[in-house]
Tab-separated table of C-alpha atoms in Angstrom:
chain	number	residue	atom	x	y	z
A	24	UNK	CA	0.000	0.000	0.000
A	25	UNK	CA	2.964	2.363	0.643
A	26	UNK	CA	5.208	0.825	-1.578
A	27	UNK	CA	5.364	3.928	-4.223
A	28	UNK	CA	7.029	5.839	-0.949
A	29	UNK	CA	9.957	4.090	-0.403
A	30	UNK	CA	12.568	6.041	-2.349
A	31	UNK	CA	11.779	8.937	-0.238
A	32	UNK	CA	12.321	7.106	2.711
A	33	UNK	CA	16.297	7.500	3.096
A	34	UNK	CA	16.723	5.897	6.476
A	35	UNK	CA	19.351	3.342	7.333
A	36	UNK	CA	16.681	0.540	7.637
A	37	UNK	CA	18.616	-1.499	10.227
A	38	UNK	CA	16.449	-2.660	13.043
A	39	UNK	CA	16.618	-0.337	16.323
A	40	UNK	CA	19.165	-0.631	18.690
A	41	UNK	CA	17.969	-2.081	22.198
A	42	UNK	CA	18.005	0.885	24.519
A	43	UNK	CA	20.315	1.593	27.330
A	44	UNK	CA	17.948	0.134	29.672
A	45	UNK	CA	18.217	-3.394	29.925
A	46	UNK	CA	16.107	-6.394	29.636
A	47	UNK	CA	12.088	-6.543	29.578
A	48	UNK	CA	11.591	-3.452	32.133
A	49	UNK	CA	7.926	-3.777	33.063
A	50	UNK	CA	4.983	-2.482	34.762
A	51	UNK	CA	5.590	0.282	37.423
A	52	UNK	CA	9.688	-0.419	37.716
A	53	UNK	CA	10.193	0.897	34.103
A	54	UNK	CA	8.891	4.017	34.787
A	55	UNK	CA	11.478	4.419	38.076
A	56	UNK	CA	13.834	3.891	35.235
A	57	UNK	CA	12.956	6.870	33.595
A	58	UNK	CA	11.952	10.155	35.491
A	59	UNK	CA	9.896	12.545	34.127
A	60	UNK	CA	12.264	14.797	33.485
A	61	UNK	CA	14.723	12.741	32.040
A	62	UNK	CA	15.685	13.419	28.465
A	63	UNK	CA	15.818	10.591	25.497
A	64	UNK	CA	19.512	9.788	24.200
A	65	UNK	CA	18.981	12.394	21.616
A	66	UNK	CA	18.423	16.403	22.262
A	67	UNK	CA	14.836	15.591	21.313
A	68	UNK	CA	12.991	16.822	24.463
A	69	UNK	CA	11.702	15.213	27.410
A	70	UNK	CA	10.165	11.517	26.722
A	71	UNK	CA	6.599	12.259	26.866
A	72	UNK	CA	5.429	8.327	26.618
A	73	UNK	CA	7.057	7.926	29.917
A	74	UNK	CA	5.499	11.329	30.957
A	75	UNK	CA	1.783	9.549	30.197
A	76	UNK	CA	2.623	6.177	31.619
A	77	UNK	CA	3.251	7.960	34.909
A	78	UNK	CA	-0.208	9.833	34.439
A	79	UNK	CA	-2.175	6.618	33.268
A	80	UNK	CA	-0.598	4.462	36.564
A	81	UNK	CA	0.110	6.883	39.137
A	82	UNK	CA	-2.154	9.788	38.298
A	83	UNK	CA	0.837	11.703	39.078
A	84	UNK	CA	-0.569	15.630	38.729
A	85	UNK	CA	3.160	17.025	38.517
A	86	UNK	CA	4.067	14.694	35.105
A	87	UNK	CA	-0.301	15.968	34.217
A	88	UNK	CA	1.041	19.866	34.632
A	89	UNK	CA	4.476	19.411	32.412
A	90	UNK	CA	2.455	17.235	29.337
A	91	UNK	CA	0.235	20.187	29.614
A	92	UNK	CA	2.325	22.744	29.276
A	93	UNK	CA	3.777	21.279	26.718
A	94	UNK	CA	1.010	20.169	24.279
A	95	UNK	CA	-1.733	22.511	25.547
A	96	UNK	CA	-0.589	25.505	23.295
A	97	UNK	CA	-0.187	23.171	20.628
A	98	UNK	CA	-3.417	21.284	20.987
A	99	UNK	CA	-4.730	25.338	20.851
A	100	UNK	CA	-2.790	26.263	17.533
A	101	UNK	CA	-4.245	22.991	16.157
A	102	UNK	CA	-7.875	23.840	16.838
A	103	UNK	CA	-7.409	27.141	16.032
A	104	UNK	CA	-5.908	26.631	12.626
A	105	UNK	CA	-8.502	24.143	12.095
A	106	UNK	CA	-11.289	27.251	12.096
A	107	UNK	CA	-12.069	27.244	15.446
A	108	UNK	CA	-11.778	31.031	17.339
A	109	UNK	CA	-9.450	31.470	20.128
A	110	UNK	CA	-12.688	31.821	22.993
A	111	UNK	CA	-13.819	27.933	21.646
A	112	UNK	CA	-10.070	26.671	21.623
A	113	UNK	CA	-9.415	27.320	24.713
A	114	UNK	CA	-12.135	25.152	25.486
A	115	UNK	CA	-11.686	22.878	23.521
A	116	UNK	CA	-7.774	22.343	24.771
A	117	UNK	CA	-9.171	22.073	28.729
A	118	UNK	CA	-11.680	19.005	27.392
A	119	UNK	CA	-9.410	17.559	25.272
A	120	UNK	CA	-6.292	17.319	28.313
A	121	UNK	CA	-8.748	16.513	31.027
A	122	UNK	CA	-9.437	13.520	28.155
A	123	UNK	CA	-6.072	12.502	28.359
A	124	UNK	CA	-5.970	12.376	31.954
A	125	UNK	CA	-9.102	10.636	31.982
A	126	UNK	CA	-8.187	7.872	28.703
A	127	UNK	CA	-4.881	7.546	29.810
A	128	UNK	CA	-5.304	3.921	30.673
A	129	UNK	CA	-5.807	3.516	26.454
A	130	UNK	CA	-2.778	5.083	25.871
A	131	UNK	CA	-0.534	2.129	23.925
A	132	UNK	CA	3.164	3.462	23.643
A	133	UNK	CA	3.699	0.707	21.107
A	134	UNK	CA	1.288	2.093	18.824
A	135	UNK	CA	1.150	5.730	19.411
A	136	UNK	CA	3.678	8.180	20.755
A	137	UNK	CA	2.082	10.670	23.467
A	138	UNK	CA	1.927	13.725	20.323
A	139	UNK	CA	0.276	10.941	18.046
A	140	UNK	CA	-2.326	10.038	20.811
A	141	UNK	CA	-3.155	13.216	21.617
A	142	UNK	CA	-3.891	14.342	18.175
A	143	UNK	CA	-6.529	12.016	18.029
A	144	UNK	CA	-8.142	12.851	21.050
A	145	UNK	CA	-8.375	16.874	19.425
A	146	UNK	CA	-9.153	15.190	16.283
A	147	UNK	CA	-12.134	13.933	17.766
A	148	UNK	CA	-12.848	16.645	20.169
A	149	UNK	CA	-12.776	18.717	16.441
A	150	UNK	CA	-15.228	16.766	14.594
A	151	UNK	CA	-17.079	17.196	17.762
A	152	UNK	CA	-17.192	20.730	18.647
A	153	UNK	CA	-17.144	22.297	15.086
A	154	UNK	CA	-18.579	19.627	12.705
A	155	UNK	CA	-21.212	18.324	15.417
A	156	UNK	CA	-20.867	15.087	14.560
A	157	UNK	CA	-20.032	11.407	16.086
A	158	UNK	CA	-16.841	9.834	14.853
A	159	UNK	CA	-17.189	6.083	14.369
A	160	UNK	CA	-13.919	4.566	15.961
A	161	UNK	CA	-12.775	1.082	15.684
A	162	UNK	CA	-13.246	-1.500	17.671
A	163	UNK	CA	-11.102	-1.347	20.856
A	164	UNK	CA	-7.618	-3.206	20.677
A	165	UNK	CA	-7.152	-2.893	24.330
A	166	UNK	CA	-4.247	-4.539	26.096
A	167	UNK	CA	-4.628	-6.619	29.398
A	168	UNK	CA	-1.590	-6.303	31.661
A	169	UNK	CA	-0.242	-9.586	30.226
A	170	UNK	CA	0.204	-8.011	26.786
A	171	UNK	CA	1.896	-5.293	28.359
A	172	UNK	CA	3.792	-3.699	25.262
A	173	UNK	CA	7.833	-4.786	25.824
A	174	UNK	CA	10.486	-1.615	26.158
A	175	UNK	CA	12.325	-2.674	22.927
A	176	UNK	CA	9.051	-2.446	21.445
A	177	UNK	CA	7.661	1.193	22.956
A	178	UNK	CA	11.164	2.674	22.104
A	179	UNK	CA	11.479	1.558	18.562
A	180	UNK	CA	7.723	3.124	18.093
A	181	UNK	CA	9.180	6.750	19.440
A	182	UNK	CA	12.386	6.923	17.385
A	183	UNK	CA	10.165	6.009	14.586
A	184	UNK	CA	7.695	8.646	14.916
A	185	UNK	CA	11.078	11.251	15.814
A	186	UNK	CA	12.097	10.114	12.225
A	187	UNK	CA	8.503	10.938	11.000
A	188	UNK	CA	8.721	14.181	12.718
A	189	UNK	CA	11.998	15.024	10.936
A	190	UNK	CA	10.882	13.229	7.626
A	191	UNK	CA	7.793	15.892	7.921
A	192	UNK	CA	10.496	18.866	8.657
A	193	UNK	CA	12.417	17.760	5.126
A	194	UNK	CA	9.716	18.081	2.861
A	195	UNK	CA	9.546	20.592	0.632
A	196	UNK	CA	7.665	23.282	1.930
A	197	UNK	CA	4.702	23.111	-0.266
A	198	UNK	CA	4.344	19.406	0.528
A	199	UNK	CA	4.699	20.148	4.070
A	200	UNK	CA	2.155	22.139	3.441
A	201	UNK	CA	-0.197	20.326	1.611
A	202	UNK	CA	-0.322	17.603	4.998
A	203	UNK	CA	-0.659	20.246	7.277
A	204	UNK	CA	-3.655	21.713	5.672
A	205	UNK	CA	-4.739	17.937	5.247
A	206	UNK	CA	-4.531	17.820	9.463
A	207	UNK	CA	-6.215	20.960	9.467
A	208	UNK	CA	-8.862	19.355	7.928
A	209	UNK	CA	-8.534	22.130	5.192
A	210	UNK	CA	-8.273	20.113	2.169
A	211	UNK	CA	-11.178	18.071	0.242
A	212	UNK	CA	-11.298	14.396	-0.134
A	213	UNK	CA	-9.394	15.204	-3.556
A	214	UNK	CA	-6.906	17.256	-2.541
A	215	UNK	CA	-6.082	15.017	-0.158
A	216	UNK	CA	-5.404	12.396	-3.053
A	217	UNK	CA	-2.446	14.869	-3.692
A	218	UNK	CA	-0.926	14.756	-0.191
A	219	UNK	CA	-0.720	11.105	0.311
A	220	UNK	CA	2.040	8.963	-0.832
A	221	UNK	CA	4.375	9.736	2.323
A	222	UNK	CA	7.238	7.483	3.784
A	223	UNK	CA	5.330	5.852	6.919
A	224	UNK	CA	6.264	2.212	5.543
A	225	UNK	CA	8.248	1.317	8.336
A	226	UNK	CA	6.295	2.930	11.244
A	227	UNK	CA	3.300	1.306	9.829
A	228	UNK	CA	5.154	-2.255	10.109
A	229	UNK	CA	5.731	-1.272	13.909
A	230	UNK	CA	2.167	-0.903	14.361
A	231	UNK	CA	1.299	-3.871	12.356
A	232	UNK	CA	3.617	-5.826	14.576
A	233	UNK	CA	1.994	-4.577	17.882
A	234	UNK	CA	-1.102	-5.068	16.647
A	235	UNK	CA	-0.440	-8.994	16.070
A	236	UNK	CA	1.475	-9.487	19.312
A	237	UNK	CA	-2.078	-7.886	20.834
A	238	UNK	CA	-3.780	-10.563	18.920
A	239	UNK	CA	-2.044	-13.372	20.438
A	240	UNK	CA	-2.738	-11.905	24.009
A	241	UNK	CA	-6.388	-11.577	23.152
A	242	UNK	CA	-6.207	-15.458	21.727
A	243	UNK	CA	-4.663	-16.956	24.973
A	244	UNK	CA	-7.498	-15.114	27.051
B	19	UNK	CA	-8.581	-12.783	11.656
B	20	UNK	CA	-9.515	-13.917	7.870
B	21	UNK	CA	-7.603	-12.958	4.349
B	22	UNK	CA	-8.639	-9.793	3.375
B	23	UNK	CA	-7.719	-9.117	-0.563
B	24	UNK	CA	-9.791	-5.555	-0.766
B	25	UNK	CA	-8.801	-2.760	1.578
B	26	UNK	CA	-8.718	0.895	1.754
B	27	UNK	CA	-6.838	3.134	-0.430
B	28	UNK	CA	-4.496	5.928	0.915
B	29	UNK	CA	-6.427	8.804	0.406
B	30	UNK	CA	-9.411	7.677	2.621
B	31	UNK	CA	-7.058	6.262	4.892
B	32	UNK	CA	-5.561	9.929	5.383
B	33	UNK	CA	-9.436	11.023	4.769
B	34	UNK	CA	-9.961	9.536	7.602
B	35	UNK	CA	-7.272	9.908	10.043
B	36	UNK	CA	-7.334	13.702	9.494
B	37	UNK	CA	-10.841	13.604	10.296
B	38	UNK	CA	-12.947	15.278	7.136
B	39	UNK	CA	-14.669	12.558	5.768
B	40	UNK	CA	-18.781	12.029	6.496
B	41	UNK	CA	-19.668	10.096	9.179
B	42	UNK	CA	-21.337	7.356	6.593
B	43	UNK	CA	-18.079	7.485	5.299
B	44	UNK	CA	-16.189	7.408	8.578
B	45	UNK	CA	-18.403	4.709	9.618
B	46	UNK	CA	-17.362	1.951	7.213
B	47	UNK	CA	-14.381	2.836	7.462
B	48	UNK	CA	-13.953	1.987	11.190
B	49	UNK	CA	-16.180	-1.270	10.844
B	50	UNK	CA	-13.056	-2.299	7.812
B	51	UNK	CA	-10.644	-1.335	10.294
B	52	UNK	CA	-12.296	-3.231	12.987
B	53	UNK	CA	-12.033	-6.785	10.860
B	54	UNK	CA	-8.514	-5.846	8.835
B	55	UNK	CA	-5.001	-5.288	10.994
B	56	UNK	CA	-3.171	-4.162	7.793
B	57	UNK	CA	-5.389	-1.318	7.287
B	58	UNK	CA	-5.378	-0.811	11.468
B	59	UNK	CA	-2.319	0.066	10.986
B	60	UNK	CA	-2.124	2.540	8.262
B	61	UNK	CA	-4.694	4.360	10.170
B	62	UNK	CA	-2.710	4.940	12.895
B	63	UNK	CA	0.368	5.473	10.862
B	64	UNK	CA	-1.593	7.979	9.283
B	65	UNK	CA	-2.657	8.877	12.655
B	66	UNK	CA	1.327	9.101	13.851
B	67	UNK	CA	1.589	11.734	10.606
B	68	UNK	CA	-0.787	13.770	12.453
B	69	UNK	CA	0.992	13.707	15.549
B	70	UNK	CA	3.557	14.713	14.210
B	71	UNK	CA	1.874	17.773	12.341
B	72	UNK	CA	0.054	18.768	16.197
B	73	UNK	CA	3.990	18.830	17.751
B	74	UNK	CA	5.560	20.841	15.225
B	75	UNK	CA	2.744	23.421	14.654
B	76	UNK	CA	3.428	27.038	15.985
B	77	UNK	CA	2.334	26.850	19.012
B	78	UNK	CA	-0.247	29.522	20.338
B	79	UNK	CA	-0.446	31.122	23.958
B	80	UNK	CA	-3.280	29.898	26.387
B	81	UNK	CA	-5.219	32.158	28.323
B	82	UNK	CA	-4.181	32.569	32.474
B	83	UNK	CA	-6.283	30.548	34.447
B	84	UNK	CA	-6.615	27.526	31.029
B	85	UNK	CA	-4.548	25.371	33.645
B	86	UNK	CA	-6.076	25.936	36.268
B	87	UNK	CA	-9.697	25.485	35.234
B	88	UNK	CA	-8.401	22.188	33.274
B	89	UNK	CA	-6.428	20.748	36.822
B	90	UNK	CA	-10.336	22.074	38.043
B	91	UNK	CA	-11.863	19.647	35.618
B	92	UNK	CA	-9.381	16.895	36.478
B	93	UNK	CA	-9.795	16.958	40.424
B	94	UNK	CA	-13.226	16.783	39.596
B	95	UNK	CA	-13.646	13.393	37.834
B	96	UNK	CA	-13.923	9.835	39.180
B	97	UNK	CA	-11.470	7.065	38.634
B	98	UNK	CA	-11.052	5.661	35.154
B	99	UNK	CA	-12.502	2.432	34.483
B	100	UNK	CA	-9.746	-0.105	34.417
B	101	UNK	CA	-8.200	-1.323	30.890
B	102	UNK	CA	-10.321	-4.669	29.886
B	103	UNK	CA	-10.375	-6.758	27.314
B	104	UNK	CA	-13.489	-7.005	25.566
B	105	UNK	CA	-14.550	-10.200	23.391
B	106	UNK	CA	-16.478	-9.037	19.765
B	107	UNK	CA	-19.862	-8.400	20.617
B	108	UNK	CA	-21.286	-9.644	17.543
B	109	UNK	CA	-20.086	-12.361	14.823
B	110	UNK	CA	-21.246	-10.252	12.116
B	111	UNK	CA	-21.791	-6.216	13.195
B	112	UNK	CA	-18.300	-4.760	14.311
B	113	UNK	CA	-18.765	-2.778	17.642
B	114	UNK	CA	-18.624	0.494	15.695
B	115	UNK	CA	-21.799	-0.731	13.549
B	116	UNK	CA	-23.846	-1.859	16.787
B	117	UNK	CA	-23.808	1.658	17.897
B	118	UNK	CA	-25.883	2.520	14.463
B	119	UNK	CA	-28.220	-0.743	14.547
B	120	UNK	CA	-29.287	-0.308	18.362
B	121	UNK	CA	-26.693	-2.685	19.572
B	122	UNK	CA	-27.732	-6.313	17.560
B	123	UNK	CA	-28.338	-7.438	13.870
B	124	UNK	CA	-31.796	-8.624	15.193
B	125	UNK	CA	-33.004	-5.081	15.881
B	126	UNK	CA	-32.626	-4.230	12.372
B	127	UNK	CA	-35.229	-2.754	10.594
B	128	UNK	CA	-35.196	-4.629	7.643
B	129	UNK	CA	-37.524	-2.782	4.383
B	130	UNK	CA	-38.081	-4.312	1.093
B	131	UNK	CA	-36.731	-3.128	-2.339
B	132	UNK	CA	-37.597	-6.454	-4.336
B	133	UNK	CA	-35.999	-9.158	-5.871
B	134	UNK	CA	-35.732	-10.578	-1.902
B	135	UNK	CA	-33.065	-7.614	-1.232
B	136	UNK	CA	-33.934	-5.737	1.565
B	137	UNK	CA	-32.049	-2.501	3.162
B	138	UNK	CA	-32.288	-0.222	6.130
B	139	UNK	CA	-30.654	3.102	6.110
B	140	UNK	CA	-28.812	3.988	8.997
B	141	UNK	CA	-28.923	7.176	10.838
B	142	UNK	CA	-25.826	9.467	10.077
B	143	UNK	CA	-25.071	13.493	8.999
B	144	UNK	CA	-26.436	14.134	5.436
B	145	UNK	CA	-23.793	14.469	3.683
B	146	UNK	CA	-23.271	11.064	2.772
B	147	UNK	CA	-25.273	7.656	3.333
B	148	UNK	CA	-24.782	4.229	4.717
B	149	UNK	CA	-27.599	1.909	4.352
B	150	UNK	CA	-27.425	-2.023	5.343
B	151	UNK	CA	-28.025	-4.617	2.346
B	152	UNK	CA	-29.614	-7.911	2.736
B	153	UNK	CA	-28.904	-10.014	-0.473
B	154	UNK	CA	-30.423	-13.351	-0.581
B	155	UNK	CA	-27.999	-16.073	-1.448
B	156	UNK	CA	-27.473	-15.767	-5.625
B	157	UNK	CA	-29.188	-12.989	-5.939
B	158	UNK	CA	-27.967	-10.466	-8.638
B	159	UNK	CA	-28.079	-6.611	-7.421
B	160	UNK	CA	-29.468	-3.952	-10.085
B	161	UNK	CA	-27.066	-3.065	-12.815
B	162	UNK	CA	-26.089	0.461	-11.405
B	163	UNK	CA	-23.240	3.049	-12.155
B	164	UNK	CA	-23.262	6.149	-9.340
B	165	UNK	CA	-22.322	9.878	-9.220
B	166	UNK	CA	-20.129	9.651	-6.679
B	167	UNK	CA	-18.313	7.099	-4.761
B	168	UNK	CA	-19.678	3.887	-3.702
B	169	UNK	CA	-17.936	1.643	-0.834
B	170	UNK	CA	-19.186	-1.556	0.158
B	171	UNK	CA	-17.731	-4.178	3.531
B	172	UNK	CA	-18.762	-7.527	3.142
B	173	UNK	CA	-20.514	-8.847	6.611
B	174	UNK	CA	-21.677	-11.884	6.256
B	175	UNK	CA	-21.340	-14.124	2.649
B	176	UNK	CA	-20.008	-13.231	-0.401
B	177	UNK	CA	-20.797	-10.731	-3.883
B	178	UNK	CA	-18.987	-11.142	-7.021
B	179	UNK	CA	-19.157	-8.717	-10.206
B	180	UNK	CA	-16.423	-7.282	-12.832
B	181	UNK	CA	-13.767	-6.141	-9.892
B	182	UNK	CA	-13.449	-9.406	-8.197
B	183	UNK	CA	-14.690	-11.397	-5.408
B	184	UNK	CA	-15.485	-9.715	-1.942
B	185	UNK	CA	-16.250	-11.988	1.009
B	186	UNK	CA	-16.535	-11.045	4.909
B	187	UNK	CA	-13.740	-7.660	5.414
B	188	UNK	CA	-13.198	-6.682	1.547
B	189	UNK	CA	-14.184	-3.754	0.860
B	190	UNK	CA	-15.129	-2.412	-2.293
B	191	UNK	CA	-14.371	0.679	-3.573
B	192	UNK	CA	-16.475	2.198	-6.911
B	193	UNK	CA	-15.981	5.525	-8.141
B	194	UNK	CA	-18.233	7.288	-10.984
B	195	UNK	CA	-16.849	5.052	-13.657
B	196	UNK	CA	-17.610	1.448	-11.953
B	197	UNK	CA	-21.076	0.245	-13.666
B	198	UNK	CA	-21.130	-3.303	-11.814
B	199	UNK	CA	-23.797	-5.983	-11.249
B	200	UNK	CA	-22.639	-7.816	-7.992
B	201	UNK	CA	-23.888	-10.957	-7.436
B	202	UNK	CA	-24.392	-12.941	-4.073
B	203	UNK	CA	-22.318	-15.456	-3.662
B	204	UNK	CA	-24.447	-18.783	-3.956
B	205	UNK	CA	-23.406	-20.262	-0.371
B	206	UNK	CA	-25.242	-17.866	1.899
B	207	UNK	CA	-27.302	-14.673	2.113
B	208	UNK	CA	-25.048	-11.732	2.024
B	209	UNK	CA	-24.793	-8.796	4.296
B	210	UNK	CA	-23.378	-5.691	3.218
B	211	UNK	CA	-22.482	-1.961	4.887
B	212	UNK	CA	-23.274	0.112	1.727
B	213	UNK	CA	-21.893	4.177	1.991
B	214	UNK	CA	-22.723	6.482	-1.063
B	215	UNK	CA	-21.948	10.096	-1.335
B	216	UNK	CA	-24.385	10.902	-3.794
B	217	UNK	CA	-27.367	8.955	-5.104
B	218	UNK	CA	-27.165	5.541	-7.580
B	219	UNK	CA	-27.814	5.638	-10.994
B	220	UNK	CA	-30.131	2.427	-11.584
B	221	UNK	CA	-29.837	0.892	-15.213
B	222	UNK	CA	-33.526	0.306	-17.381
B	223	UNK	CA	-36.872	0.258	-14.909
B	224	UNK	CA	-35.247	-0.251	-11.875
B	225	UNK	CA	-34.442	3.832	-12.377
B	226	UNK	CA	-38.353	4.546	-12.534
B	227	UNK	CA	-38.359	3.151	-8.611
B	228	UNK	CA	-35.416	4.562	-7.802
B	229	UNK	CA	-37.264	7.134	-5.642
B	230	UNK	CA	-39.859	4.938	-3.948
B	231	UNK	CA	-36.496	2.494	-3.115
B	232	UNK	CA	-34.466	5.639	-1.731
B	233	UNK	CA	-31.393	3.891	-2.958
């Protein structure tokens, strides 16, 4: 399906290096391995999957104020840009984090990163607000605590979205463009013909592979 | 989790994840994505594209007090519900379908249109439709071309015309151009999610009941 964008997809293909954190790290001990306020080997920010995990186990306010103030404005720009005003916005962005706090438990760092996840939620909270209208979601893939998603497995699904993020940063500007407007939800079903055809090959065979490994957990039950 | 040979393409797949498609639309959609992992995961690729778009946007300054109010909100509510994993409600109806059928494929509300077919037209925004087909074993559908586009999930059984064969998870995906005759497969009665985004065209007489059908 996305094999007409692989020649734009440049990256050394070689699978991701285990992390510096050994072994299967699970449950509440891996996030004691990484604080909130820890960075990722990179420059790249704070790691805001860890960030969540504390929110969706320990309902940890502190880790709820600093993913705030971090996605918050954007989450704002978003819905603004998206033709909402500033006054229904700012609504919008206190519904849409008091949703994360409240969905957190859905939150799958081996499918989404935190940016990803929260999209959706003001995706939704969009269609919503200034469309009035129900979005029809997918059946739930939910994971029991058995499936829990391994570390080798969350990490690989950040770096690849980080190499998304730059991969998005590359484009020529009137691509970029073109998939911005798309998220905006600025461009007609047509348009948005014109604005596919993007390297997400390899984070899509990430997902696929969670979404099987979530399979055989649901099987066993 | 069956074959499936017919999936989405990319630009309702983005359609989707960026959230500007019709809720008939958005509807099938989710119901293919419920039954087909490969096209799970484009959507959340997709989804991961968007993500991406929300963290590098420009970021905009909240008002004083946006915090506080939301922290408000947040001291406010009760405990989640624990994660759980539920089992498919239904063999045939995906969950997102049961929300539109009043939770079962028994409290349909079937309606004639002849030839044994019968429908029922589900209740989403206008700008598009999704109606529920009932196809009786080897039963031919009306020749029909349509002004817009046409996708159909397979439920239950199987329909073959020109494209190919479509059993339970394809999905078929006609533009203006596709005049097609599917047939039910002869095995068992098929059940289809229909979505249209403009009306049919019906071939011959079928046309002259065209509005009495609302099809």
């Amino acid at each position: 399906m996305f094999g007409a964008t692989e020649p734009l997809d440049t990256r050394d293909a070689t699978p991701i290096a285990a992390p510096a954190i050994n072994g299967h790290v699970r449950g509440d001990d891996r996030d004691k391995a990484k604080p909130v306020s820890a960075g990722t080997a990179d420059d790249s920010g704070p790691d805001w999957a860890a960030v969540l995990i504390r929110i969706r186990d320990h309902r940890d306010e502190a880790s709820f104020v600093a993913l705030f103030r971090h996605f918050a404005p954007r989450v704002k720009a978003f819905l603004m840009r998206s033709g909402a005003d500033a006054a229904q916005a700012e609504e919008c962005v206190q519904d849409v984090m008091a949703t994360v706090w409240q969905k957190a438990a859905q939150f799958d760092p081996a499918r989404a990163s935190a940016a990803t996840w929260i999209f959706t939620i003001a995706r939704n909270r969009r269609i919503d607000a200034l469309r009035k209208q129900k979005r029809p979601e997918p059946e739930d893939l939910p994971w029991g605590p058995e499936a829990e998603p391994d570390q080798e497995d969350r990490l690989g699904l950040q770096q690849e979205t980080e190499h998304l993020e730059e991969a998005l940063a590359s484009l020529p500007a009137k691509q970029r463009e073109l998939i911005e407007k798309a998220y905006f939800g600025d461009l007609t079903h047509s348009e948005i013909a014109e604005a596919t055809g993007l390297p997400l090959g390899t984070i899509k065979s990430r997902i696929r592979l969670a979404l099987q490994r979530l399979r055989h957990a649901m099987d066993r039950k | 989790m069956t074959t499936i040979r017919h999936h989405l393409t990319d630009d309702l797949i983005m359609g989707y994840s960026a959230g500007t498609l019709p809720e008939a639309v958005n509807l099938i959609i989710a119901s293919h994505v419920s039954l087909c992992d490969d096209c799970r995961a484009a959507v959340e690729a997709h989804d991961a594209l968007g993500g991406a778009v929300l963290d590098t946007t420009k970021a905009e300054t909240l008002d004083d007090g946006c915090l506080d109010a939301t922290l408000a909100m947040i001291r406010a509510m009760n405990a989640p519900a624990p994660r759980d994993i539920k089992v498919p409600q239904d063999p045939v109806a995906p969950a997102p379908l049961l929300d539109y059928i009043g939770g079962s494929l028994d409290a349909v509300k079937w309606r004639p249109v002849g030839m044994g077919v019968k429908q029922a037209i589900l209740k989403t925004s206008p700008d598009a439709t999704a109606r529920l087909l009932y196809i009786p074993a080897g039963t031919a559908m009306p020749d029909h071309g349509h002004r817009g586009l046409e996708l159909t999930l397979v439920l239950q059984g199987a329909f073959q015309d020109d494209e190919g064969y479509f059993a339970r998870g394809d999905i078929e995906i006609a533009d203006a151009d596709l005049q097609h005759t599917p047939v039910a497969d002869i095995s068992q009665d098929c059940i289809c999610l229909a979505v249209t985004d403009a009306p049919l065209r019906l071939k011959g007489l079928a046309r002259l009941a065209q509005p009495f059908l609302n099809i």
